[in-house]
């Protein structure tokens, strides 16, 4: 049912239509779709993707988004709550004590993260179709991300006495980058705090910490895309990314923190390449360039929008955290290393842009 609603967003948001009125209807004959025909997946399959009245064919996207959203949501629940993939200490249910798969904390975590997943799906599908990400999606996500972050501050659902360092074994004030001495940072709903040892004005488990995690995550997600875009384009000489991508990563940062947001951009670049290879294999032959009916931009069918790759990058980074986290803890919690990384990264981007620089294609000569 959520997938069905996401389909409504995908069909209407790029056209700036209302998403609540009127009810679903055929795009061809404008007759309302009957309640039973509007049942997700089954309705589409029963009518073989055609309108009951006029027989016009509906895009297969309706079926795939409904199926994909359902499967992805189920997978999120299985992985986060049932399997406790992120090894959240508070979710380790002792079957002898609590014979339930549904601890309340796990359900809250699942609900919060499901909103992010759904926003990512909607943004990726719209970007794939229209090369735009309607701002309503990332800004709605930002709002949920910040409010949820304030209500479930790191290390929630793990217990945190105010002012107490939560990394097991770390003496007060000891650098958290030294995980070989004090162990790993416990993962919460907000995966990590923005810095550690945490500051006195934002102790673990406080509303201030949750808010700062979300706001700094959103700022970092937005700024890293803008910085990479500006630097790369300075060297490359042509436009490389849209600002919709900055909004998408801003939303992800509000839910998952700045560390995940920043890494997602680079994982996302790899994911976009991967998707491009898949598309090239699937397409087989080159398609004619086509223009989007919404943005009016003339796009080449061989070029892919970055949104789907970036959304996939966020999901991959998020669920690869059991491996990425221990490998990057020394980096993210050490100020000097952090500054060095930023300098090397920005210098590398400028150099990459310059190396890839090509003259703009000459317009075809008229005969
Ligand atoms: Zn019709």
XYZ file of N, CA and C in Angstrom, residues 213-309:
291
model
N 22.967 15.722 15.904
C 23.287 14.633 14.978
C 22.529 14.802 13.674
N 21.221 15.069 13.776
C 20.386 15.168 12.574
C 20.711 16.415 11.769
N 20.856 17.551 12.460
C 21.091 18.806 11.747
C 22.476 18.792 11.094
N 23.492 18.325 11.837
C 24.834 18.256 11.252
C 24.872 17.249 10.112
N 24.126 16.142 10.259
C 24.060 15.140 9.189
C 23.457 15.736 7.932
N 22.363 16.490 8.102
C 21.706 17.111 6.950
C 22.627 18.128 6.291
N 23.294 18.964 7.114
C 24.219 19.975 6.576
C 25.358 19.301 5.811
N 25.937 18.242 6.425
C 27.072 17.567 5.784
C 26.649 16.934 4.473
N 25.461 16.290 4.459
C 24.996 15.644 3.232
C 24.826 16.652 2.114
N 24.209 17.788 2.454
C 23.974 18.807 1.432
C 25.289 19.443 0.983
N 26.150 19.776 1.956
C 27.381 20.500 1.627
C 28.390 19.643 0.873
N 28.451 18.334 1.199
C 29.461 17.510 0.528
C 29.119 17.401 -0.959
N 27.825 17.299 -1.300
C 27.455 17.257 -2.716
C 27.783 18.583 -3.382
N 27.450 19.700 -2.689
C 27.712 21.017 -3.275
C 29.210 21.256 -3.455
N 30.007 20.819 -2.471
C 31.455 21.023 -2.565
C 32.045 20.180 -3.695
N 31.627 18.906 -3.750
C 32.146 18.027 -4.804
C 31.736 18.557 -6.171
N 30.493 18.992 -6.261
C 29.987 19.545 -7.525
C 30.810 20.766 -7.951
N 31.006 21.697 -6.993
C 31.722 22.928 -7.326
C 33.163 22.636 -7.733
N 33.856 21.769 -6.955
C 35.266 21.501 -7.230
C 35.453 20.736 -8.528
N 34.608 19.721 -8.716
C 34.739 18.904 -9.914
C 34.458 19.742 -11.160
N 33.429 20.578 -11.052
C 33.063 21.394 -12.212
C 34.107 22.469 -12.493
N 34.766 22.933 -11.425
C 35.835 23.902 -11.602
C 36.933 23.302 -12.477
N 37.253 22.032 -12.219
C 38.277 21.374 -13.014
C 37.741 20.892 -14.350
N 36.545 20.298 -14.324
C 35.991 19.617 -15.489
C 35.455 20.610 -16.506
N 34.948 21.763 -16.000
C 34.473 22.790 -16.904
C 33.034 22.627 -17.345
N 32.336 21.566 -16.870
C 30.928 21.399 -17.251
C 30.117 20.858 -16.080
N 28.797 20.980 -16.168
C 27.941 20.569 -15.054
C 28.030 19.061 -14.837
N 28.109 18.641 -13.546
C 28.284 17.225 -13.271
C 27.165 16.644 -12.421
N 26.526 17.432 -11.585
C 25.518 16.888 -10.659
C 24.419 17.925 -10.470
N 23.231 17.455 -10.100
C 22.136 18.379 -9.837
C 22.029 18.678 -8.352
N 21.336 19.751 -8.025
C 21.189 20.079 -6.606
C 20.144 19.195 -5.937
N 19.328 18.483 -6.721
C 18.417 17.487 -6.157
C 19.202 16.407 -5.424
N 20.405 16.101 -5.936
C 21.262 15.111 -5.273
C 21.704 15.611 -3.906
N 21.939 16.934 -3.801
C 22.317 17.525 -2.510
C 21.167 17.371 -1.513
N 19.929 17.578 -1.985
C 18.762 17.438 -1.106
C 18.580 15.991 -0.661
N 18.830 15.064 -1.586
C 18.660 13.642 -1.250
C 19.629 13.228 -0.140
N 20.878 13.682 -0.248
C 21.869 13.320 0.763
C 21.647 14.093 2.062
N 21.065 15.300 1.957
C 20.682 16.061 3.149
C 19.679 15.246 3.974
N 18.686 14.668 3.288
C 17.682 13.848 3.961
C 18.334 12.630 4.621
N 19.192 11.936 3.887
C 19.844 10.747 4.432
C 20.673 11.103 5.662
N 21.347 12.255 5.614
C 22.164 12.689 6.743
C 21.341 12.956 7.986
N 20.118 13.483 7.804
C 19.256 13.769 8.948
C 18.858 12.482 9.672
N 18.747 11.375 8.942
C 18.376 10.098 9.555
C 19.592 9.343 10.100
N 20.690 9.341 9.334
C 21.777 8.404 9.615
C 23.053 9.061 10.120
N 23.085 10.407 10.160
C 24.280 11.079 10.662
C 25.237 11.454 9.549
N 26.175 12.359 9.877
C 27.026 12.925 8.828
C 28.042 11.922 8.285
N 28.467 10.973 9.128
C 29.473 10.019 8.640
C 28.922 9.176 7.496
N 27.679 8.667 7.693
C 27.057 7.839 6.649
C 26.790 8.680 5.400
N 26.328 9.937 5.608
C 25.989 10.787 4.463
C 27.209 11.026 3.581
N 28.340 11.378 4.206
C 29.534 11.706 3.423
C 30.045 10.477 2.666
N 30.108 9.319 3.348
C 30.588 8.112 2.676
C 29.629 7.677 1.574
N 28.319 7.930 1.787
C 27.320 7.511 0.797
C 27.565 8.127 -0.569
N 28.099 9.349 -0.580
C 28.333 10.012 -1.863
C 29.329 9.213 -2.692
N 30.370 8.714 -2.036
C 31.403 7.999 -2.775
C 30.951 6.576 -3.116
N 30.248 5.928 -2.180
C 29.671 4.613 -2.488
C 28.632 4.786 -3.610
N 27.897 5.903 -3.552
C 26.865 6.179 -4.557
C 27.451 6.350 -5.952
N 28.643 6.959 -6.038
C 29.282 7.118 -7.339
C 29.597 5.745 -7.926
N 30.064 4.827 -7.079
C 30.308 3.457 -7.528
C 29.015 2.767 -7.919
N 27.966 2.974 -7.116
C 26.670 2.344 -7.399
C 26.097 2.859 -8.712
N 26.300 4.159 -8.990
C 25.789 4.729 -10.242
C 26.492 4.098 -11.444
N 27.802 3.880 -11.308
C 28.551 3.204 -12.380
C 28.022 1.794 -12.589
N 27.780 1.096 -11.476
C 27.257 -0.267 -11.518
C 25.903 -0.298 -12.241
N 25.016 0.656 -11.861
C 23.697 0.718 -12.498
C 23.831 1.014 -13.988
N 24.807 1.847 -14.332
C 24.994 2.209 -15.740
C 25.402 0.985 -16.561
N 26.305 0.168 -15.987
C 26.736 -1.044 -16.688
C 25.544 -1.974 -16.886
N 24.724 -2.141 -15.807
C 23.530 -2.992 -15.898
C 22.602 -2.480 -17.006
N 22.414 -1.141 -17.032
C 21.516 -0.558 -18.029
C 22.061 -0.774 -19.438
N 23.371 -0.644 -19.599
C 23.961 -0.825 -20.927
C 23.772 -2.263 -21.400
N 23.938 -3.217 -20.467
C 23.766 -4.623 -20.834
C 22.298 -4.891 -21.157
N 21.390 -4.338 -20.303
C 19.961 -4.590 -20.484
C 19.446 -3.924 -21.757
N 19.938 -2.716 -22.044
C 19.437 -1.986 -23.206
C 19.883 -2.645 -24.500
N 21.114 -3.206 -24.487
C 21.600 -3.880 -25.682
C 21.981 -2.898 -26.772
N 20.987 -2.261 -27.344
C 21.308 -1.276 -28.388
C 21.078 0.129 -27.857
N 21.695 1.084 -28.512
C 21.559 2.471 -28.070
C 20.185 3.015 -28.424
N 19.602 3.711 -27.454
C 18.291 4.317 -27.709
C 18.472 5.725 -28.252
N 17.451 6.202 -28.896
C 17.468 7.581 -29.367
C 17.422 8.522 -28.168
N 18.131 9.641 -28.220
C 17.996 10.621 -27.136
C 16.547 11.093 -27.038
N 16.087 11.316 -25.829
C 14.705 11.755 -25.665
C 14.653 12.886 -24.659
N 13.602 13.701 -24.771
C 13.486 14.792 -23.817
C 12.404 14.471 -22.799
N 12.658 14.850 -21.551
C 11.673 14.599 -20.502
C 10.488 15.533 -20.680
N 9.257 15.006 -20.555
C 8.098 15.881 -20.706
C 7.996 16.905 -19.585
N 8.700 16.661 -18.475
C 8.561 17.569 -17.337
C 9.639 18.645 -17.338
N 10.895 18.206 -17.254
C 11.963 19.195 -17.150
C 12.252 19.800 -18.521
N 11.820 19.100 -19.604
C 12.050 19.628 -20.932
C 13.497 19.503 -21.371
N 14.335 18.922 -20.492
C 15.743 18.812 -20.830
C 15.947 17.695 -21.828
N 16.819 17.948 -22.763
C 17.137 16.946 -23.764
C 18.175 16.009 -23.170
N 17.783 14.753 -22.954
C 18.700 13.851 -22.262
C 19.103 12.706 -23.175
N 20.278 12.226 -22.945
C 20.793 11.095 -23.691
C 20.429 9.826 -22.945
N 19.830 8.862 -23.645
C 19.375 7.642 -22.978
C 20.539 6.872 -22.358
N 21.764 7.141 -22.834
C 22.888 6.394 -22.269
C 23.397 7.014 -20.983
N 23.007 8.246 -20.723
C 23.428 8.882 -19.484
C 22.374 8.657 -18.422
N 22.808 8.322 -17.220
C 21.850 8.041 -16.151
C 21.806 9.195 -15.165
N 20.653 9.457 -14.587
C 20.607 10.426 -13.491
C 21.341 9.849 -12.292
N 21.850 10.723 -11.432
C 22.664 10.260 -10.309
C 21.803 9.797 -9.137
N 20.547 10.279 -9.043
C 19.677 9.983 -7.911
C 19.563 8.511 -7.543
N 19.228 7.617 -8.499
C 19.101 6.205 -8.143
C 20.401 5.623 -7.593
N 21.536 5.989 -8.211
C 22.821 5.511 -7.721
C 23.109 6.011 -6.315
